PDB file of C-alpha atoms and ligand atoms in Angstrom:
ATOM      1  CA  MET A   1     110.663  96.695  92.625  1.00  0.00           C
ATOM      2  CA  ARG A   2     110.601 100.524  93.881  1.00  0.00           C
ATOM      3  CA  VAL A   3     107.149 101.426  95.261  1.00  0.00           C
ATOM      4  CA  GLN A   4     106.959 104.677  97.227  1.00  0.00           C
ATOM      5  CA  MET A   5     105.074 104.629 100.580  1.00  0.00           C
ATOM      6  CA  PRO A   6     103.777 108.037 101.521  1.00  0.00           C
ATOM      7  CA  LEU A   7     101.734 106.717 104.426  1.00  0.00           C
ATOM      8  CA  ALA A   8     104.173 103.838 105.657  1.00  0.00           C
ATOM      9  CA  ASP A   9     103.339 103.895 108.996  1.00  0.00           C
ATOM     10  CA  THR A  10      99.474 103.136 108.482  1.00  0.00           C
ATOM     11  CA  GLU A  11     100.408 100.200 105.616  1.00  0.00           C
ATOM     12  CA  ALA A  12      99.704  96.507 105.853  1.00  0.00           C
ATOM     13  CA  SER A  13     102.311  94.481 105.962  1.00  0.00           C
ATOM     14  CA  HIS A  14     103.854  92.609 102.919  1.00  0.00           C
ATOM     15  CA  ASP A  15     102.351  89.063 104.033  1.00  0.00           C
ATOM     16  CA  CYS A  16      99.363  90.707 105.626  1.00  0.00           C
ATOM     17  CA  PRO A  17      97.388  87.431 106.777  1.00  0.00           C
ATOM     18  CA  LEU A  18      94.071  88.973 107.861  1.00  0.00           C
ATOM     19  CA  CYS A  19      91.918  87.535 104.537  1.00  0.00           C
ATOM     20  CA  PRO A  20      92.476  84.102 104.030  1.00  0.00           C
ATOM     21  CA  ARG A  21      91.289  83.917 100.576  1.00  0.00           C
ATOM     22  CA  LEU A  22      93.122  86.893  99.266  1.00  0.00           C
ATOM     23  CA  ALA A  23      96.377  85.773 101.045  1.00  0.00           C
ATOM     24  CA  ALA A  24      96.080  82.497  99.447  1.00  0.00           C
ATOM     25  CA  LEU A  25      95.701  83.783  96.006  1.00  0.00           C
ATOM     26  CA  ARG A  26      98.733  86.145  96.517  1.00  0.00           C
ATOM     27  CA  GLU A  27     100.602  82.941  97.226  1.00  0.00           C
ATOM     28  CA  GLU A  28      99.481  81.396  94.222  1.00  0.00           C
ATOM     29  CA  LEU A  29     100.449  84.694  92.257  1.00  0.00           C
ATOM     30  CA  ARG A  30     103.829  84.718  93.720  1.00  0.00           C
ATOM     31  CA  ALA A  31     104.854  81.418  92.509  1.00  0.00           C
ATOM     32  CA  ALA A  32     103.208  82.176  89.011  1.00  0.00           C
ATOM     33  CA  HIS A  33     104.230  85.558  88.609  1.00  0.00           C
ATOM     34  CA  PRO A  34     107.389  86.109  90.929  1.00  0.00           C
ATOM     35  CA  GLU A  35     108.609  89.397  89.138  1.00  0.00           C
ATOM     36  CA  TRP A  36     105.002  91.031  89.837  1.00  0.00           C
ATOM     37  CA  TRP A  37     104.421  92.787  93.119  1.00  0.00           C
ATOM     38  CA  ASN A  38     102.078  90.346  94.598  1.00  0.00           C
ATOM     39  CA  ALA A  39     101.152  91.905  98.017  1.00  0.00           C
ATOM     40  CA  PRO A  40      99.170  94.610  99.738  1.00  0.00           C
ATOM     41  CA  VAL A  41      99.237  97.811  97.484  1.00  0.00           C
ATOM     42  CA  PRO A  42     100.327 100.921  99.465  1.00  0.00           C
ATOM     43  CA  ALA A  43      98.652 104.225  99.176  1.00  0.00           C
ATOM     44  CA  TRP A  44     100.278 106.346  96.813  1.00  0.00           C
ATOM     45  CA  GLY A  45     100.399 110.237  96.269  1.00  0.00           C
ATOM     46  CA  ASP A  46     100.979 113.397  98.068  1.00  0.00           C
ATOM     47  CA  PRO A  47     100.965 112.787 102.025  1.00  0.00           C
ATOM     48  CA  GLN A  48      99.637 116.502 102.210  1.00  0.00           C
ATOM     49  CA  ALA A  49      96.970 115.767  99.941  1.00  0.00           C
ATOM     50  CA  TRP A  50      93.806 117.939 100.271  1.00  0.00           C
ATOM     51  CA  LEU A  51      91.807 115.109  98.046  1.00  0.00           C
ATOM     52  CA  ALA A  52      91.578 111.441  98.763  1.00  0.00           C
ATOM     53  CA  ILE A  53      90.615 109.062  95.665  1.00  0.00           C
ATOM     54  CA  VAL A  54      89.373 105.883  97.170  1.00  0.00           C
ATOM     55  CA  GLY A  55      89.357 102.960  94.768  1.00  0.00           C
ATOM     56  CA  LEU A  56      88.257  99.450  95.276  1.00  0.00           C
ATOM     57  CA  ALA A  57      91.085  96.890  94.915  1.00  0.00           C
ATOM     58  CA  PRO A  58      94.263  96.247  92.932  1.00  0.00           C
ATOM     59  CA  GLY A  59      93.606  95.089  89.366  1.00  0.00           C
ATOM     60  CA  MET A  60      95.186  91.725  88.841  1.00  0.00           C
ATOM     61  CA  LYS A  61      97.623  93.045  86.208  1.00  0.00           C
ATOM     62  CA  GLY A  62      97.473  96.643  87.152  1.00  0.00           C
ATOM     63  CA  ALA A  63      98.535  97.670  90.730  1.00  0.00           C
ATOM     64  CA  ASN A  64      98.898  93.793  91.950  1.00  0.00           C
ATOM     65  CA  ARG A  65     101.504  93.567  89.002  1.00  0.00           C
ATOM     66  CA  THR A  66     103.238  97.057  89.528  1.00  0.00           C
ATOM     67  CA  GLY A  67     102.747  97.860  93.083  1.00  0.00           C
ATOM     68  CA  ARG A  68     101.233 101.373  92.466  1.00  0.00           C
ATOM     69  CA  PRO A  69      97.745 102.153  92.535  1.00  0.00           C
ATOM     70  CA  PHE A  70      95.947 101.872  89.132  1.00  0.00           C
ATOM     71  CA  THR A  71      99.438 101.679  87.481  1.00  0.00           C
ATOM     72  CA  GLY A  72      99.390  99.209  84.394  1.00  0.00           C
ATOM     73  CA  ASP A  73      95.895  98.787  83.327  1.00  0.00           C
ATOM     74  CA  ASP A  74      93.219 100.484  81.326  1.00  0.00           C
ATOM     75  CA  ALA A  75      91.382 101.892  84.333  1.00  0.00           C
ATOM     76  CA  GLY A  76      94.806 103.544  85.406  1.00  0.00           C
ATOM     77  CA  LYS A  77      94.913 105.006  82.103  1.00  0.00           C
ATOM     78  CA  PHE A  78      91.632 106.742  82.388  1.00  0.00           C
ATOM     79  CA  LEU A  79      92.237 107.841  85.898  1.00  0.00           C
ATOM     80  CA  PHE A  80      95.781 109.224  85.269  1.00  0.00           C
ATOM     81  CA  ALA A  81      94.625 111.056  82.109  1.00  0.00           C
ATOM     82  CA  THR A  82      91.984 112.671  83.860  1.00  0.00           C
ATOM     83  CA  LEU A  83      94.364 113.652  86.851  1.00  0.00           C
ATOM     84  CA  ALA A  84      96.724 115.212  84.343  1.00  0.00           C
ATOM     85  CA  GLN A  85      93.556 117.056  82.719  1.00  0.00           C
ATOM     86  CA  VAL A  86      92.473 118.579  86.075  1.00  0.00           C
ATOM     87  CA  LYS A  87      95.998 119.362  87.027  1.00  0.00           C
ATOM     88  CA  LEU A  88      96.377 117.056  89.981  1.00  0.00           C
ATOM     89  CA  SER A  89      99.366 115.441  88.761  1.00  0.00           C
ATOM     90  CA  ARG A  90     102.564 116.233  87.016  1.00  0.00           C
ATOM     91  CA  GLY A  91     105.128 114.374  84.900  1.00  0.00           C
ATOM     92  CA  HIS A  92     104.077 111.862  82.306  1.00  0.00           C
ATOM     93  CA  TYR A  93     102.179 108.517  83.069  1.00  0.00           C
ATOM     94  CA  ASP A  94     104.168 105.697  81.718  1.00  0.00           C
ATOM     95  CA  GLU A  95     102.200 102.562  83.184  1.00  0.00           C
ATOM     96  CA  ARG A  96     105.106 101.700  85.617  1.00  0.00           C
ATOM     97  CA  PRO A  97     105.968 103.057  89.215  1.00  0.00           C
ATOM     98  CA  ASP A  98     109.417 104.556  88.422  1.00  0.00           C
ATOM     99  CA  ASP A  99     107.869 106.656  85.441  1.00  0.00           C
ATOM    100  CA  GLY A 100     108.400 109.849  87.863  1.00  0.00           C
ATOM    101  CA  LEU A 101     104.764 110.688  87.824  1.00  0.00           C
ATOM    102  CA  LYS A 102     103.485 112.843  91.115  1.00  0.00           C
ATOM    103  CA  LEU A 103     100.186 113.646  92.283  1.00  0.00           C
ATOM    104  CA  ASN A 104      99.609 117.379  93.449  1.00  0.00           C
ATOM    105  CA  GLY A 105      97.536 117.517  96.325  1.00  0.00           C
ATOM    106  CA  ALA A 106      96.030 114.270  95.879  1.00  0.00           C
ATOM    107  CA  ILE A 107      96.370 110.688  97.078  1.00  0.00           C
ATOM    108  CA  ILE A 108      94.846 107.047  96.001  1.00  0.00           C
ATOM    109  CA  LEU A 109      93.890 104.788  98.341  1.00  0.00           C
ATOM    110  CA  ASN A 110      91.954 101.563  98.227  1.00  0.00           C
ATOM    111  CA  ALA A 111      89.019  99.860  99.904  1.00  0.00           C
ATOM    112  CA  VAL A 112      90.784  96.512  99.598  1.00  0.00           C
ATOM    113  CA  LYS A 113      94.758  96.582  99.326  1.00  0.00           C
ATOM    114  CA  CYS A 114      95.141  92.902  98.087  1.00  0.00           C
ATOM    115  CA  VAL A 115      93.921  91.567  94.604  1.00  0.00           C
ATOM    116  CA  PRO A 116      90.513  89.588  94.654  1.00  0.00           C
ATOM    117  CA  PRO A 117      89.430  87.089  92.627  1.00  0.00           C
ATOM    118  CA  ARG A 118      87.579  88.541  89.663  1.00  0.00           C
ATOM    119  CA  ASN A 119      87.739  92.014  91.001  1.00  0.00           C
ATOM    120  CA  LYS A 120      85.161  90.903  93.629  1.00  0.00           C
ATOM    121  CA  PRO A 121      86.338  91.435  97.405  1.00  0.00           C
ATOM    122  CA  SER A 122      83.916  89.760  99.877  1.00  0.00           C
ATOM    123  CA  GLY A 123      82.018  92.022 102.383  1.00  0.00           C
ATOM    124  CA  GLN A 124      84.307  90.598 104.893  1.00  0.00           C
ATOM    125  CA  GLU A 125      87.467  91.239 102.884  1.00  0.00           C
ATOM    126  CA  VAL A 126      86.194  94.899 102.633  1.00  0.00           C
ATOM    127  CA  ALA A 127      85.190  95.151 106.379  1.00  0.00           C
ATOM    128  CA  THR A 128      88.379  93.511 107.535  1.00  0.00           C
ATOM    129  CA  CYS A 129      90.752  95.639 105.409  1.00  0.00           C
ATOM    130  CA  ARG A 130      88.711  98.814 106.573  1.00  0.00           C
ATOM    131  CA  ARG A 131      91.130  99.028 109.600  1.00  0.00           C
ATOM    132  CA  PHE A 132      93.903 100.644 107.072  1.00  0.00           C
ATOM    133  CA  LEU A 133      91.582 102.765 104.964  1.00  0.00           C
ATOM    134  CA  ALA A 134      90.465 104.486 108.278  1.00  0.00           C
ATOM    135  CA  ALA A 135      93.911 105.039 109.415  1.00  0.00           C
ATOM    136  CA  GLN A 136      95.551 106.284 106.153  1.00  0.00           C
ATOM    137  CA  LEU A 137      91.990 108.932 105.903  1.00  0.00           C
ATOM    138  CA  ALA A 138      92.926 109.963 109.462  1.00  0.00           C
ATOM    139  CA  ASP A 139      96.506 110.360 108.396  1.00  0.00           C
ATOM    140  CA  LEU A 140      95.865 113.232 105.682  1.00  0.00           C
ATOM    141  CA  PRO A 141      96.134 116.238 107.836  1.00  0.00           C
ATOM    142  CA  LYS A 142      95.140 118.339 104.888  1.00  0.00           C
ATOM    143  CA  LEU A 143      92.236 116.435 103.780  1.00  0.00           C
ATOM    144  CA  ARG A 144      89.468 118.612 102.223  1.00  0.00           C
ATOM    145  CA  ALA A 145      87.696 116.107 100.183  1.00  0.00           C
ATOM    146  CA  VAL A 146      87.180 112.446  99.105  1.00  0.00           C
ATOM    147  CA  ILE A 147      86.239 111.135  95.877  1.00  0.00           C
ATOM    148  CA  ALA A 148      84.705 107.250  95.896  1.00  0.00           C
ATOM    149  CA  LEU A 149      85.223 105.268  92.899  1.00  0.00           C
ATOM    150  CA  GLY A 150      82.112 103.172  92.904  1.00  0.00           C
ATOM    151  CA  ARG A 151      79.802 101.944  95.536  1.00  0.00           C
ATOM    152  CA  ILE A 152      82.008  99.648  97.203  1.00  0.00           C
ATOM    153  CA  ALA A 153      84.710 102.498  98.061  1.00  0.00           C
ATOM    154  CA  HIS A 154      81.592 104.840  98.966  1.00  0.00           C
ATOM    155  CA  ASP A 155      80.258 102.154 101.485  1.00  0.00           C
ATOM    156  CA  SER A 156      83.615 101.660 103.041  1.00  0.00           C
ATOM    157  CA  VAL A 157      84.206 105.594 103.640  1.00  0.00           C
ATOM    158  CA  LEU A 158      80.759 105.833 105.019  1.00  0.00           C
ATOM    159  CA  ARG A 159      81.367 102.909 107.659  1.00  0.00           C
ATOM    160  CA  VAL A 160      84.855 104.281 108.299  1.00  0.00           C
ATOM    161  CA  HIS A 161      83.049 107.453 109.884  1.00  0.00           C
ATOM    162  CA  GLY A 162      79.954 105.384 111.285  1.00  0.00           C
ATOM    163  CA  LEU A 163      77.264 107.081 108.746  1.00  0.00           C
ATOM    164  CA  PRO A 164      74.198 104.912 107.723  1.00  0.00           C
ATOM    165  CA  LEU A 165      74.471 103.348 104.109  1.00  0.00           C
ATOM    166  CA  ALA A 166      70.559 103.884 103.861  1.00  0.00           C
ATOM    167  CA  SER A 167      70.582 107.647 103.991  1.00  0.00           C
ATOM    168  CA  HIS A 168      73.821 108.063 101.869  1.00  0.00           C
ATOM    169  CA  ARG A 169      73.105 106.240  98.834  1.00  0.00           C
ATOM    170  CA  PHE A 170      75.609 105.670  96.093  1.00  0.00           C
ATOM    171  CA  VAL A 171      74.704 107.834  93.110  1.00  0.00           C
ATOM    172  CA  HIS A 172      77.384 109.116  90.630  1.00  0.00           C
ATOM    173  CA  GLY A 173      77.911 112.652  91.028  1.00  0.00           C
ATOM    174  CA  ALA A 174      76.206 112.809  94.678  1.00  0.00           C
ATOM    175  CA  GLU A 175      77.834 114.813  97.675  1.00  0.00           C
ATOM    176  CA  HIS A 176      77.539 113.194 101.044  1.00  0.00           C
ATOM    177  CA  ALA A 177      78.999 115.176 104.164  1.00  0.00           C
ATOM    178  CA  LEU A 178      81.332 113.480 106.338  1.00  0.00           C
ATOM    179  CA  PRO A 179      81.941 114.340 110.044  1.00  0.00           C
ATOM    180  CA  GLY A 180      83.523 117.638 110.012  1.00  0.00           C
ATOM    181  CA  GLY A 181      81.824 118.632 106.952  1.00  0.00           C
ATOM    182  CA  THR A 182      84.593 116.978 104.494  1.00  0.00           C
ATOM    183  CA  PRO A 183      82.534 115.957 101.324  1.00  0.00           C
ATOM    184  CA  LEU A 184      82.416 112.634  99.914  1.00  0.00           C
ATOM    185  CA  ILE A 185      81.849 112.676  96.218  1.00  0.00           C
ATOM    186  CA  ASP A 186      80.564 109.500  94.335  1.00  0.00           C
ATOM    187  CA  SER A 187      81.690 108.501  90.827  1.00  0.00           C
ATOM    188  CA  TYR A 188      81.171 105.418  88.874  1.00  0.00           C
ATOM    189  CA  HIS A 189      84.596 103.607  88.916  1.00  0.00           C
ATOM    190  CA  CYS A 190      86.927 104.314  85.936  1.00  0.00           C
ATOM    191  CA  SER A 191      86.938 100.487  85.226  1.00  0.00           C
ATOM    192  CA  ARG A 192      87.317  99.449  81.642  1.00  0.00           C
ATOM    193  CA  GLN A 193      83.756  98.005  81.710  1.00  0.00           C
ATOM    194  CA  ASN A 194      82.103 101.254  82.499  1.00  0.00           C
ATOM    195  CA  THR A 195      84.866 103.607  80.410  1.00  0.00           C
ATOM    196  CA  ARG A 196      84.055 101.195  77.275  1.00  0.00           C
ATOM    197  CA  THR A 197      80.315 101.427  77.429  1.00  0.00           C
ATOM    198  CA  GLY A 198      79.959 105.035  78.035  1.00  0.00           C
ATOM    199  CA  ARG A 199      78.668 104.775  81.797  1.00  0.00           C
ATOM    200  CA  LEU A 200      81.508 106.942  82.696  1.00  0.00           C
ATOM    201  CA  THR A 201      82.936 109.275  79.905  1.00  0.00           C
ATOM    202  CA  ALA A 202      85.974 111.598  80.528  1.00  0.00           C
ATOM    203  CA  GLU A 203      83.803 114.585  80.459  1.00  0.00           C
ATOM    204  CA  MET A 204      81.801 113.430  83.511  1.00  0.00           C
ATOM    205  CA  PHE A 205      84.761 112.074  85.359  1.00  0.00           C
ATOM    206  CA  GLN A 206      86.604 115.363  84.840  1.00  0.00           C
ATOM    207  CA  GLU A 207      83.256 117.157  86.329  1.00  0.00           C
ATOM    208  CA  VAL A 208      83.558 114.975  89.577  1.00  0.00           C
ATOM    209  CA  PHE A 209      87.342 116.261  90.061  1.00  0.00           C
ATOM    210  CA  ALA A 210      86.259 119.857  89.364  1.00  0.00           C
ATOM    211  CA  ARG A 211      83.582 119.823  91.980  1.00  0.00           C
ATOM    212  CA  ALA A 212      86.132 118.313  94.589  1.00  0.00           C
ATOM    213  CA  LYS A 213      88.234 121.182  93.610  1.00  0.00           C
ATOM    214  CA  ALA A 214      85.837 123.679  94.871  1.00  0.00           C
ATOM    215  CA  PHE A 215      86.486 122.356  98.256  1.00  0.00           C
ATOM    216  CA  ARG A 216      90.499 123.002  98.051  1.00  0.00           C
ATOM    217  CA  SER A 217      91.469 125.755 100.461  1.00  0.00           C
TER     218      SER A 217
HETATM  219  S1  SF4 B 301      92.877  92.897 101.729  1.00  0.00           S
HETATM  220 FE1  SF4 B 301      93.853  94.210 103.318  1.00  0.00          FE
HETATM  221  S2  SF4 B 301      93.271  93.069 105.565  1.00  0.00           S
HETATM  222 FE2  SF4 B 301      93.128  91.546 103.853  1.00  0.00          FE
HETATM  223  S3  SF4 B 301      94.706  90.567 103.560  1.00  0.00           S
HETATM  224 FE3  SF4 B 301      95.225  92.419 102.101  1.00  0.00          FE
HETATM  225  S4  SF4 B 301      95.819  94.315 103.417  1.00  0.00           S
HETATM  226 FE4  SF4 B 301      95.161  92.455 104.655  1.00  0.00          FE
END
């Protein structure tokens, strides 16, 4: 399976053993679905990105299957439709890593690179995988804004920068200053649960990206 790695120097190894529970699930999935990606999912997008979008973790049948963040599940349909709408992508999203889609000035990272059971990584797993998130955020020379999709991504970005969570609470649409002045903008995660219930609408999501674009220089 062809998967691009724009930040290859800061990626986890294909068989990263650091989270035993996630590594064990990976082995089960490799046996059950040998055609799936079943490995840490690399960052994907523009290595010269001004905007980093930080998700939670790969979806079982989305990124864990295809190897590209958000690709192949309902959350990805919502995210990529929005990125097209706000002109942060070019090409047609067709739910596979070789569909030719490109991101313009944006890159997608995850708080946790391996699929967790029931989409719920443990606190320890988030903490363990933070070394990759930190390295990848530091590897973006043109970064001007970060969007966190959900509280776990929000908390992990704050911890990357040593900021106290108590004074930077996750609230959809809130903006927090990271060291150096880079804004961290919160959004509800574009999960099917949130979009189907109307907790996150297309308009709300587009507004988050519109606010981030104000920081592009
Ligand atoms: S979640 Fe991150 S740290 Fe844990 S095994 Fe996967 S790549 Fe390694």
